[in-house]
Amino acid sequence: MGYANLHSCICDLERSGQLRRITIEVDPHLELAAIARRAYARQAPALLFERVRGCRFPVLANLYGSLERTRYIFRDSLPRLQALIGAKSDPASLLRPPTRLLAALHGASHLLPRRRRSAAVLTHRCQLHDLPQLVSWPADGGPFITLPQVYSEHPAQPGWRHSNLGMYRIQLAGNAYAADQEVGLHYQIHRGIGVHHQAAASRGQDLPVNVFVGGPPALAVAAVMPLPEGLPELAFAGALAGQRLALAQPPGWPLPVPAEADFVLCGRVAPRQTKPEGPFGDHLGYYSLIHDFPVLQVERVYHRPGAIWPFTSVGRPPQEDTSFGAFIHELTGTLIPQVLPGVRAVHAVDAAGVHPLLLAIGSERYTPYSPCDRPQELLTQACAILGQGQLSLAKYLLIANEQDAAQLDIHNCAAFLQHMLQRCDWRRDLHFHTHATIDTLDYSGTGLNQGSKVVIAACGPPRRPLPEQLPERLDLPSGFSAPQIALPGVLVLQGPPCFAPGSQPTADLQRFCSHYATDHPINSFPLLILCDDSAFAATTLENLLWVSFTRSDPARDLYGIGAFQQDKHWGCNGALVLDARRKPQHAPPLEDDAGVIRRLESWAVHGGPLHGII
C-alpha cells in the first residue's frame, strides 16, 4: 500500500537508508537550495533539515532526487496504475495475462476521493511569515514555494470532478506583496487554472484557490502530470497512491483540502488584479524576469501537527525535476500513439530546457507503394504534436520516419541528431511557424510568450556522410574563431559577442554566410552553430543542447549558406547556421553565490556535517 502522508514516506525512506537527517542549522536564504542542488548531483539520499534558521518547521529536500527513489516511493501502486493506463491505450492488454485485469480494476477502485469529517491539517493555523522563507538563487525576488499543489474548481461546475491541480509557483513575499496577506500566483499559458480564472472573471467573481504543500507524495506527481481533460488530478493521485485520497472541508470555505496535507493556504484571486512577480531562477538555467501575474489574497494558512515542508530547487538541467519528467514519461509514454496517431514516441529534451526541443518518431504511410524520399505524413503528425497541450510550446521539433531506422532510440539525442543530419535536405525540410506561442520562461523570442517554431522533418536513405574532422581550410571571417566538432556533422564556432555596444546579430550572421560559396568545404558539415564559447558548447552533449536551443529563436536565429526564398518557403543550398549567442533580450544565466559555496565546501570536507552528501 502507498503512503497516506508525507510522514509515513519519510519514515520508510529512513528505514531503507534513503534519507539523511541534517541537524546543523541551515540558512533558508541560498544555503538550503545550494545544498539540495549539489545533493541531487551526487545522487545523495533525501535530506530532512531539522533546523532551518528563523523557522520552526523542518524542510525536506531531494525527495525525488533519483528516478530509482521515485519508483521506490510508488512501487506498490505502479503495476496497478500501469495496467490502468495500458487499458486505455490497448484494452486487449488486460487479458495478457488475465491478472492485469484484476490489477486495473484494483487501481480504478482508488480513483474516487473519500470524505473525512476531520483532518489533521486543519488543527493548527499560522501566518505566511511563519512558513520557510526559502530563496534559491541570489537574484530571486523573494522566497518561493517550489513544490506547491494549486487547487481550483470550475465556477460553473463546482466539485472535485471539474477541478484542476497544478504546480504553479508561489512567491511568498517581496516586491509589492502585502506582508502576510498576498502571494504571487505565477501560472503560465496552457494551464488548467487559467480556464477557471477566466470563467470566474467573466462572471465578475473572485476565484477561490487552495495551495497544498506536502501530503501524500502522489499529489505532487499528479500536479505535474499531463492528464487528458476530464480526468481530475485528485483521482489520478488516488490511483498513484494506491488508496483513495481523503478530503476534508474547512469550515466556511468552499474548497476541500487533502486531509493528510502538511500545509494549506486558502485564498481568492481577483478577476483582473496583478502585481509584479519574480525574478526567479528557473529550470531553463536562467532567471525568469519580473512580470505581472495574478495575486492570491490569502485568508487562512493551516498546518498539521509535526508538519514538514517539502522543497526543491530548479536550475539548469538536470535537477530534481528531471526525475519527475522521466517518471512521468514512464507512466504516459504508451499513450502517445493513441493521442497522436502515427506517432510512435515524443521526447521533450530535458538538457535543452524541456520545451525548447522536441524529438519525435513518426511514420510515413501515405504512399506505401512508392519509395519514401520526402516527408509527407510526418508534416501532418508534426502539426498534431504542436497542437497538443504543452507540446505546443516547443520551438524546435525534429521528427524522423520510423521505417528508416526501426532501432532509433528517441532518448539517445546524439544518435537521433546524427540520423536527422544524414537525411535532411535544407532546401525542403525546414517548416517555420512565425509569430507563435512559446514557453513563458523562454526569452529567446520577441516578447513574453512570443516567438517562433520550426519543424525539421527527415525521411529516406542517408544523403551525406557526417564529417568528424575539420577541413584543411576553413577561412573564417573576421570575428569568428575557435572551431570545434561537437558531434559528427556539427561544427561549433565562436562569434562576435552580441552584448557589445552597437552589435548587430543579423549583420554578423549575414556576413558569415555570404563569406562562403555553397561548394566550400565548410558545407560538408550540415549544421554550424555559432556561440559565445565554442569550447564550452562542444565539451559535452548537454552543453551543446543547452546553449543551442535555449539561446535561439528559429525564425530570428536560423540562417543558411546559399539561402533562398521561393513560394514563401525558406531554405538553403549549403549548411544550416544556428546563431546561439546570447542576445541583449536574453535573461541572465544562473550563478551561485560564491560565499555560500565556499561555506558549503567547508562543511563537505571529511568529518564535516555534509561530507558525502554534496
XYZ file of C-alpha atoms in Angstrom:
614
model
C 0.000 0.000 0.000
C 1.245 3.503 -0.829
C 1.839 6.367 1.585
C -1.139 8.174 3.081
C 1.006 11.153 4.061
C 4.496 12.585 3.857
C 5.478 11.440 7.372
C 4.984 7.743 6.537
C 7.050 8.161 3.368
C 9.899 9.807 5.296
C 9.917 7.048 7.905
C 10.077 4.362 5.233
C 12.892 6.094 3.347
C 14.853 6.476 6.589
C 14.427 2.789 7.431
C 15.696 1.815 3.975
C 18.724 4.139 4.127
C 17.357 6.579 1.550
C 17.053 9.605 3.827
C 19.536 11.568 5.935
C 18.714 13.984 8.729
C 20.698 17.231 8.722
C 20.991 18.514 12.282
C 23.135 21.617 11.738
C 21.346 24.934 11.360
C 20.932 25.877 7.688
C 20.017 29.288 6.310
C 16.911 29.238 4.052
C 18.458 32.127 2.115
C 20.558 30.399 -0.634
C 22.241 27.793 1.594
C 19.496 25.189 1.677
C 18.841 25.342 -2.075
C 22.545 25.114 -2.921
C 22.838 22.009 -0.711
C 19.801 20.467 -2.409
C 21.198 21.017 -5.911
C 24.553 19.515 -5.011
C 22.894 16.610 -3.229
C 20.973 15.860 -6.414
C 24.167 15.981 -8.479
C 25.787 13.500 -6.061
C 22.700 11.241 -6.149
C 22.514 11.659 -2.387
C 19.603 10.475 -0.230
C 16.602 12.616 0.541
C 17.528 15.261 3.137
C 15.459 16.296 6.161
C 16.733 19.616 7.521
C 15.675 19.712 11.152
C 16.984 23.192 11.981
C 16.089 25.902 9.479
C 17.170 29.351 10.624
C 14.236 31.547 11.617
C 11.617 28.830 11.120
C 10.094 26.196 13.371
C 9.200 23.782 10.561
C 11.641 21.174 9.201
C 12.293 21.162 5.451
C 12.551 18.110 3.173
C 14.714 18.281 0.041
C 15.758 15.878 -2.720
C 12.767 13.589 -2.119
C 12.512 12.778 -5.853
C 16.272 13.110 -6.321
C 16.641 9.964 -8.444
C 14.403 8.007 -10.757
C 15.108 4.889 -8.686
C 13.892 6.547 -5.469
C 10.811 7.911 -7.239
C 9.977 4.413 -8.460
C 10.544 3.096 -4.934
C 8.110 5.599 -3.447
C 5.346 4.390 -5.783
C 6.428 0.758 -6.040
C 3.217 -0.697 -4.576
C 0.812 1.058 -6.909
C 2.840 1.197 -10.139
C 1.750 -2.215 -11.509
C -1.918 -1.354 -10.973
C -1.531 2.126 -12.422
C 0.370 0.870 -15.470
C -2.348 -1.714 -16.062
C -4.960 1.037 -15.846
C -3.064 3.260 -18.305
C -2.411 0.294 -20.586
C -6.126 -0.460 -20.673
C -6.777 2.974 -22.156
C -4.204 2.554 -24.924
C -4.802 -1.170 -25.547
C -7.894 -2.696 -23.893
C -6.940 -6.187 -25.087
C -3.790 -5.978 -22.953
C -5.940 -6.643 -19.881
C -6.223 -10.252 -20.996
C -2.472 -10.756 -21.420
C -2.189 -12.097 -18.693
C -5.612 -12.077 -17.003
C -4.054 -10.768 -13.774
C -3.691 -7.384 -15.497
C -7.467 -7.075 -15.487
C -7.546 -7.537 -11.702
C -4.720 -5.033 -11.287
C -6.524 -2.470 -13.448
C -9.785 -2.931 -11.569
C -7.966 -2.545 -8.250
C -6.304 0.635 -9.495
C -9.643 2.024 -10.700
C -11.132 1.473 -7.239
C -8.812 4.162 -5.857
C -9.875 6.910 -8.274
C -12.763 8.301 -6.228
C -11.750 10.506 -3.280
C -13.415 9.872 0.059
C -14.639 12.418 2.589
C -13.496 12.853 6.179
C -15.223 14.899 8.826
C -11.958 15.963 10.417
C -8.383 16.369 9.259
C -5.034 16.825 10.981
C -4.109 19.633 8.599
C -7.000 21.774 9.886
C -5.968 21.604 13.538
C -3.415 24.460 13.521
C -3.184 27.930 11.973
C -0.181 30.164 11.302
C 0.860 33.238 9.310
C 2.666 33.398 5.975
C 5.842 34.670 7.643
C 5.932 31.510 9.802
C 6.497 29.342 6.694
C 10.037 28.556 5.479
C 11.256 31.609 3.548
C 13.348 29.718 1.000
C 15.330 31.715 -1.559
C 17.120 29.592 -4.158
C 19.225 31.991 -6.274
C 20.919 35.328 -5.491
C 18.684 37.487 -7.723
C 15.369 35.860 -6.784
C 12.685 38.414 -5.973
C 11.853 36.759 -2.645
C 11.051 33.391 -1.092
C 9.018 30.916 -3.149
C 7.027 27.734 -2.657
C 8.644 25.407 -5.169
C 6.506 22.280 -4.715
C 3.026 23.828 -4.468
C -0.105 21.961 -5.450
C -2.525 24.671 -6.556
C -6.163 23.588 -6.495
C -9.167 25.266 -8.120
C -12.645 24.300 -9.322
C -14.661 25.483 -12.299
C -17.036 28.220 -11.089
C -19.889 26.882 -13.229
C -19.325 23.257 -12.166
C -18.076 23.222 -8.567
C -16.761 19.998 -7.112
C -13.627 17.920 -7.435
C -14.808 16.270 -10.677
C -14.216 19.576 -12.507
C -11.158 20.598 -10.542
C -7.598 21.358 -11.534
C -4.449 20.639 -9.523
C -1.300 22.177 -10.957
C 2.207 23.050 -9.826
C 2.316 26.817 -10.309
C 4.989 28.655 -8.412
C 4.024 30.828 -5.472
C 6.029 33.883 -4.370
C 5.581 34.174 -0.613
C 6.949 37.674 -0.090
C 8.868 40.504 -1.701
C 8.106 43.007 -4.441
C 4.839 44.846 -3.681
C 3.003 41.996 -1.951
C 1.235 42.968 1.261
C 3.011 41.143 4.087
C 1.097 38.142 5.465
C -1.817 38.877 3.123
C -0.779 38.359 -0.502
C 1.296 35.902 -2.503
C 2.133 35.812 -6.208
C 0.458 33.145 -8.336
C 2.577 32.503 -11.427
C 0.649 30.310 -13.798
C 1.674 30.116 -17.423
C -0.242 29.552 -20.634
C -1.817 26.161 -21.344
C -2.554 25.650 -17.654
C -5.912 24.412 -16.365
C -6.271 27.087 -13.703
C -6.433 29.671 -16.472
C -9.753 28.229 -17.660
C -11.162 28.516 -14.139
C -9.814 32.041 -13.660
C -11.306 33.166 -16.973
C -14.687 31.658 -16.088
C -14.695 33.439 -12.735
C -13.589 36.727 -14.305
C -16.371 36.540 -16.903
C -18.830 36.349 -14.005
C -17.122 39.197 -12.146
C -16.222 36.837 -9.315
C -13.112 36.046 -7.325
C -11.717 32.549 -7.840
C -11.211 30.528 -4.623
C -7.852 28.740 -4.647
C -6.135 26.355 -2.246
C -2.401 25.782 -2.208
C -1.410 22.409 -0.723
C 2.158 21.727 0.425
C 3.272 18.250 1.434
C 0.783 15.468 1.945
C 0.849 12.152 0.062
C 3.762 12.175 -2.458
C 1.283 11.136 -5.142
C -0.311 14.590 -5.000
C 2.873 16.368 -6.119
C 3.331 13.986 -9.066
C -0.341 14.296 -10.038
C 0.019 18.092 -10.084
C 2.583 17.915 -12.906
C 1.017 15.064 -14.912
C -0.165 15.923 -18.460
C -3.567 14.337 -17.893
C -6.343 14.337 -20.505
C -9.217 16.743 -19.970
C -11.910 15.171 -17.858
C -9.564 13.219 -15.568
C -9.093 15.202 -12.333
C -5.638 15.149 -10.802
C -7.170 14.230 -7.443
C -8.455 10.977 -8.945
C -5.094 10.186 -10.511
C -3.370 10.866 -7.173
C -5.523 8.191 -5.555
C -4.586 5.645 -8.204
C -0.895 6.544 -7.859
C -1.010 6.439 -4.049
C -2.750 3.069 -4.098
C -5.556 4.347 -1.860
C -8.454 6.749 -2.167
C -7.479 10.330 -1.436
C -9.022 11.619 1.797
C -10.614 15.074 1.521
C -11.915 17.321 4.300
C -13.871 20.578 4.238
C -12.533 23.622 6.108
C -15.346 25.380 7.976
C -16.859 28.169 5.924
C -14.579 27.600 2.938
C -15.849 26.399 -0.496
C -12.929 24.160 -1.498
C -11.859 20.835 0.030
C -8.347 20.076 1.253
C -6.407 16.794 1.375
C -6.880 15.572 4.924
C -3.233 14.417 5.088
C -1.641 17.581 3.643
C 1.069 19.255 5.721
C 0.103 22.848 4.876
C -2.798 24.550 3.101
C -3.080 28.192 2.044
C -6.658 29.280 1.317
C -7.291 32.451 -0.661
C -9.015 34.167 -3.541
C -7.798 35.508 -6.886
C -9.477 38.688 -8.094
C -10.617 38.779 -11.736
C -8.058 41.295 -13.028
C -5.620 42.092 -10.208
C -1.950 41.524 -10.947
C 1.327 42.555 -9.349
C 4.973 42.184 -10.370
C 6.272 38.655 -9.673
C 9.876 37.453 -9.878
C 12.692 37.269 -10.730
C 13.045 33.532 -10.183
C 15.877 31.166 -11.085
C 14.102 28.736 -13.369
C 14.505 25.321 -14.972
C 15.919 26.616 -18.267
C 19.034 27.691 -16.384
C 18.208 31.412 -16.474
C 16.163 33.833 -14.419
C 12.572 34.411 -15.394
C 12.260 38.154 -15.052
C 9.719 40.403 -13.369
C 6.288 40.300 -14.991
C 2.754 40.942 -13.801
C 0.910 37.836 -12.614
C -2.252 37.218 -10.570
C -2.292 37.783 -6.812
C -3.705 35.332 -4.282
C -5.307 37.117 -1.313
C -4.559 34.643 1.470
C -7.280 34.323 4.103
C -6.076 31.274 6.056
C -2.925 29.181 6.489
C -3.403 25.732 8.020
C -0.832 23.148 9.062
C -0.884 19.745 10.692
C 0.975 18.792 13.908
C 4.580 17.957 13.071
C 4.224 19.478 9.598
C 7.157 19.101 7.186
C 7.806 21.476 4.282
C 8.925 19.737 1.041
C 11.095 21.850 -1.215
C 13.011 21.634 -4.483
C 15.408 23.929 -6.305
C 15.363 24.215 -10.070
C 18.081 25.441 -12.387
C 19.941 24.373 -15.489
C 19.050 20.696 -16.123
C 19.483 18.137 -14.806
C 17.862 18.904 -11.458
C 15.358 17.112 -9.233
C 12.525 17.913 -11.651
C 14.398 15.792 -14.207
C 13.395 12.729 -12.198
C 9.797 13.958 -12.269
C 9.935 14.167 -16.049
C 11.491 10.742 -16.503
C 8.960 9.136 -14.182
C 6.046 10.800 -15.947
C 7.340 9.620 -19.310
C 7.453 6.058 -17.991
C 3.809 6.366 -16.960
C 2.427 8.091 -20.042
C 4.719 7.178 -22.949
C 2.475 4.321 -24.079
C -0.409 6.773 -24.609
C 1.401 8.778 -27.321
C 0.320 6.586 -30.285
C -3.304 6.793 -29.171
C -3.336 10.552 -28.663
C -1.237 11.206 -31.797
C -1.996 8.590 -34.489
C 1.061 7.551 -36.455
C 3.477 8.988 -33.870
C 5.481 6.324 -32.080
C 7.204 8.483 -29.463
C 7.869 12.077 -28.404
C 10.737 13.211 -26.179
C 10.943 16.669 -24.603
C 14.702 17.025 -24.141
C 15.497 17.882 -20.531
C 19.053 19.059 -21.241
C 17.639 21.681 -23.632
C 15.199 23.023 -21.039
C 12.300 20.652 -21.917
C 10.062 22.909 -24.030
C 12.663 24.318 -26.464
C 13.399 20.966 -28.153
C 11.146 18.025 -29.022
C 12.325 14.856 -30.753
C 9.675 12.668 -32.353
C 9.413 9.461 -34.341
C 6.537 9.305 -36.797
C 5.644 7.144 -39.771
C 5.246 7.666 -43.495
C 2.193 5.676 -44.625
C 0.686 7.856 -47.342
C 2.188 6.031 -50.329
C 3.406 2.565 -49.270
C 3.509 1.578 -52.954
C 6.323 4.018 -53.799
C 9.750 4.894 -52.340
C 9.691 7.313 -49.423
C 12.022 10.112 -50.460
C 10.419 13.209 -48.885
C 8.406 13.955 -45.729
C 4.647 13.879 -46.226
C 2.677 12.348 -43.374
C 5.441 13.403 -40.981
C 4.359 17.008 -41.534
C 0.760 16.158 -40.641
C 1.966 14.409 -37.488
C 4.193 17.364 -36.618
C 1.174 19.682 -36.753
C -0.707 17.310 -34.441
C 2.189 17.298 -31.965
C 2.367 21.095 -31.923
C -1.376 21.215 -31.301
C -1.221 19.016 -28.212
C -1.282 20.776 -24.834
C 2.085 21.872 -23.555
C 3.847 20.264 -26.535
C 2.596 23.318 -28.420
C 5.188 25.409 -26.563
C 8.086 23.734 -28.381
C 10.378 25.842 -30.559
C 12.261 23.066 -32.380
C 10.506 19.853 -33.402
C 12.688 17.238 -35.092
C 10.676 14.338 -36.477
C 12.110 11.181 -38.075
C 10.481 8.356 -40.015
C 10.191 5.092 -38.086
C 10.560 2.989 -41.238
C 14.031 4.421 -41.940
C 15.593 3.064 -38.718
C 13.434 0.839 -36.546
C 16.117 0.776 -33.849
C 16.290 4.568 -33.467
C 16.105 5.489 -29.769
C 14.393 8.794 -29.132
C 16.284 9.196 -25.838
C 19.703 8.863 -27.500
C 19.933 12.503 -28.545
C 23.337 12.232 -30.212
C 22.275 9.309 -32.412
C 18.944 10.964 -33.197
C 20.602 14.222 -34.282
C 23.042 12.350 -36.486
C 20.197 10.354 -38.055
C 18.438 13.634 -38.906
C 21.557 15.378 -40.214
C 22.328 12.469 -42.539
C 18.901 12.806 -44.175
C 17.750 16.428 -44.018
C 17.524 18.462 -47.187
C 17.787 22.090 -46.100
C 16.190 23.178 -49.383
C 12.951 21.429 -48.415
C 12.792 20.160 -44.828
C 12.536 23.363 -42.767
C 8.970 24.423 -41.959
C 8.545 27.597 -39.880
C 5.699 28.840 -37.699
C 6.300 32.547 -37.114
C 4.665 34.813 -34.508
C 3.733 31.788 -32.434
C 3.459 30.994 -28.724
C 6.456 29.732 -26.755
C 7.212 28.998 -23.095
C 6.714 31.905 -20.688
C 10.179 31.221 -19.247
C 11.950 31.452 -22.632
C 13.370 34.874 -23.524
C 14.847 33.975 -26.905
C 11.780 35.213 -28.819
C 10.239 38.593 -29.497
C 8.467 39.042 -26.154
C 6.809 37.265 -23.245
C 5.210 34.046 -24.596
C 6.102 35.186 -28.134
C 8.476 33.533 -30.569
C 8.548 31.051 -33.406
C 8.810 27.357 -34.184
C 10.431 25.205 -36.810
C 9.614 21.656 -37.804
C 12.555 19.718 -39.208
C 11.329 16.520 -40.861
C 13.552 13.872 -42.380
C 12.908 10.600 -44.161
C 14.511 8.329 -46.711
C 18.041 6.964 -47.044
C 21.090 8.951 -45.882
C 22.005 11.843 -48.162
C 25.508 12.503 -46.876
C 28.291 11.220 -44.615
C 28.897 13.294 -41.497
C 32.460 14.610 -41.169
C 34.384 14.051 -37.940
C 37.479 16.118 -38.727
C 37.985 19.781 -39.509
C 38.536 20.675 -43.177
C 42.041 21.773 -44.071
C 40.872 25.265 -44.950
C 38.038 26.995 -43.154
C 38.973 30.614 -43.914
C 36.843 32.048 -41.136
C 35.551 35.632 -41.466
C 36.926 38.198 -39.049
C 35.410 37.916 -35.596
C 34.730 34.174 -35.901
C 37.151 31.687 -34.393
C 37.830 28.529 -32.351
C 36.127 25.839 -34.473
C 35.184 22.693 -32.548
C 33.487 19.494 -33.690
C 30.736 18.742 -31.171
C 29.253 15.731 -32.973
C 29.809 14.185 -36.385
C 28.338 16.746 -38.770
C 28.058 19.529 -36.155
C 30.661 22.298 -36.208
C 30.651 24.861 -33.389
C 32.306 28.263 -33.839
C 32.826 31.279 -31.634
C 31.283 34.507 -32.905
C 31.443 38.205 -32.030
C 29.587 38.979 -28.783
C 26.052 40.252 -29.215
C 26.212 42.219 -25.973
C 28.903 44.510 -27.352
C 27.750 48.129 -27.911
C 26.465 48.561 -31.437
C 26.465 44.846 -32.156
C 24.201 43.695 -34.971
C 23.425 39.960 -34.731
C 21.724 39.838 -38.144
C 24.562 41.689 -39.866
C 27.155 39.373 -38.275
C 25.352 36.278 -39.500
C 24.707 37.614 -42.972
C 28.381 38.471 -43.237
C 29.326 34.975 -42.093
C 27.005 33.200 -44.527
C 27.880 35.373 -47.530
C 31.570 34.661 -46.913
C 31.146 31.101 -48.238
C 30.050 29.647 -51.539
C 27.917 26.522 -51.443
C 30.844 24.383 -52.649
C 33.149 25.470 -49.798
C 34.376 22.580 -47.592
C 32.620 24.053 -44.551
C 29.338 22.878 -46.097
C 30.335 19.273 -45.538
C 29.024 20.000 -42.039
C 25.247 20.218 -42.413
C 24.893 22.169 -39.131
C 27.030 25.097 -37.981
C 26.395 26.517 -34.515
C 27.702 29.954 -33.591
C 28.030 30.720 -29.889
C 29.970 32.764 -27.338
C 32.239 29.947 -26.116
C 32.748 27.109 -28.582
C 34.959 25.106 -26.204
C 32.207 25.095 -23.576
C 29.441 24.227 -26.056
C 31.414 21.354 -27.598
C 32.644 19.829 -24.326
C 29.519 17.752 -23.658
C 26.299 16.954 -25.486
C 24.388 18.530 -22.579
C 26.274 21.818 -23.039
C 25.607 21.757 -26.782
C 21.871 21.194 -26.349
C 21.525 23.812 -23.616
C 23.426 26.532 -25.472
C 21.879 25.817 -28.878
C 18.202 25.607 -28.001
C 17.770 27.927 -25.010
C 19.608 30.805 -26.726
C 17.916 30.809 -30.104
C 14.592 31.540 -31.743
C 14.112 29.663 -35.040
C 12.736 32.499 -37.185
C 15.318 35.017 -35.976
C 18.358 32.826 -35.433
C 18.425 30.263 -38.251
C 20.484 31.307 -41.250
C 21.985 29.398 -44.135
C 24.783 29.431 -46.685
C 23.193 29.911 -50.080
C 19.846 30.847 -48.535
C 16.816 31.464 -50.734
C 13.074 32.046 -50.524
C 10.706 30.508 -53.052
C 6.906 30.418 -52.881
C 7.123 31.740 -49.310
C 9.362 28.801 -48.351
C 12.810 29.485 -46.873
C 15.715 27.094 -47.350
C 19.417 26.989 -48.097
C 21.675 25.171 -50.537
C 24.606 24.943 -48.127
C 24.983 24.456 -44.381
C 22.298 25.472 -41.907
C 23.645 28.075 -39.450
C 22.223 28.462 -35.931
C 23.020 31.638 -34.011
C 23.139 30.514 -30.370
C 24.945 33.535 -28.972
C 23.458 35.367 -26.005
C 21.415 38.342 -27.148
C 20.596 41.581 -25.288
C 16.985 40.494 -24.625
C 18.000 37.183 -23.033
C 17.658 36.660 -19.293
C 20.869 36.253 -17.271
C 22.065 32.703 -16.554
C 22.002 31.363 -13.015
C 25.166 31.614 -10.934
C 25.674 30.595 -7.316
C 26.749 32.995 -4.593
C 30.489 32.402 -4.196
C 30.463 32.962 -0.430
C 27.701 30.413 0.082
C 29.571 27.832 -1.988
C 32.772 28.347 -0.001
C 30.852 27.812 3.222
C 29.230 24.635 1.934
C 32.548 23.284 0.722
C 33.968 23.726 4.213
C 31.086 21.585 5.531
C 31.691 18.916 2.894
C 35.271 18.043 3.928
C 35.992 14.742 5.638
C 34.412 14.844 9.083
C 32.183 17.775 8.159
C 28.394 17.707 8.603
C 27.755 17.431 4.836
C 30.579 15.035 3.951
C 29.400 12.509 1.372
C 26.219 14.479 0.662
C 27.429 17.363 -1.513
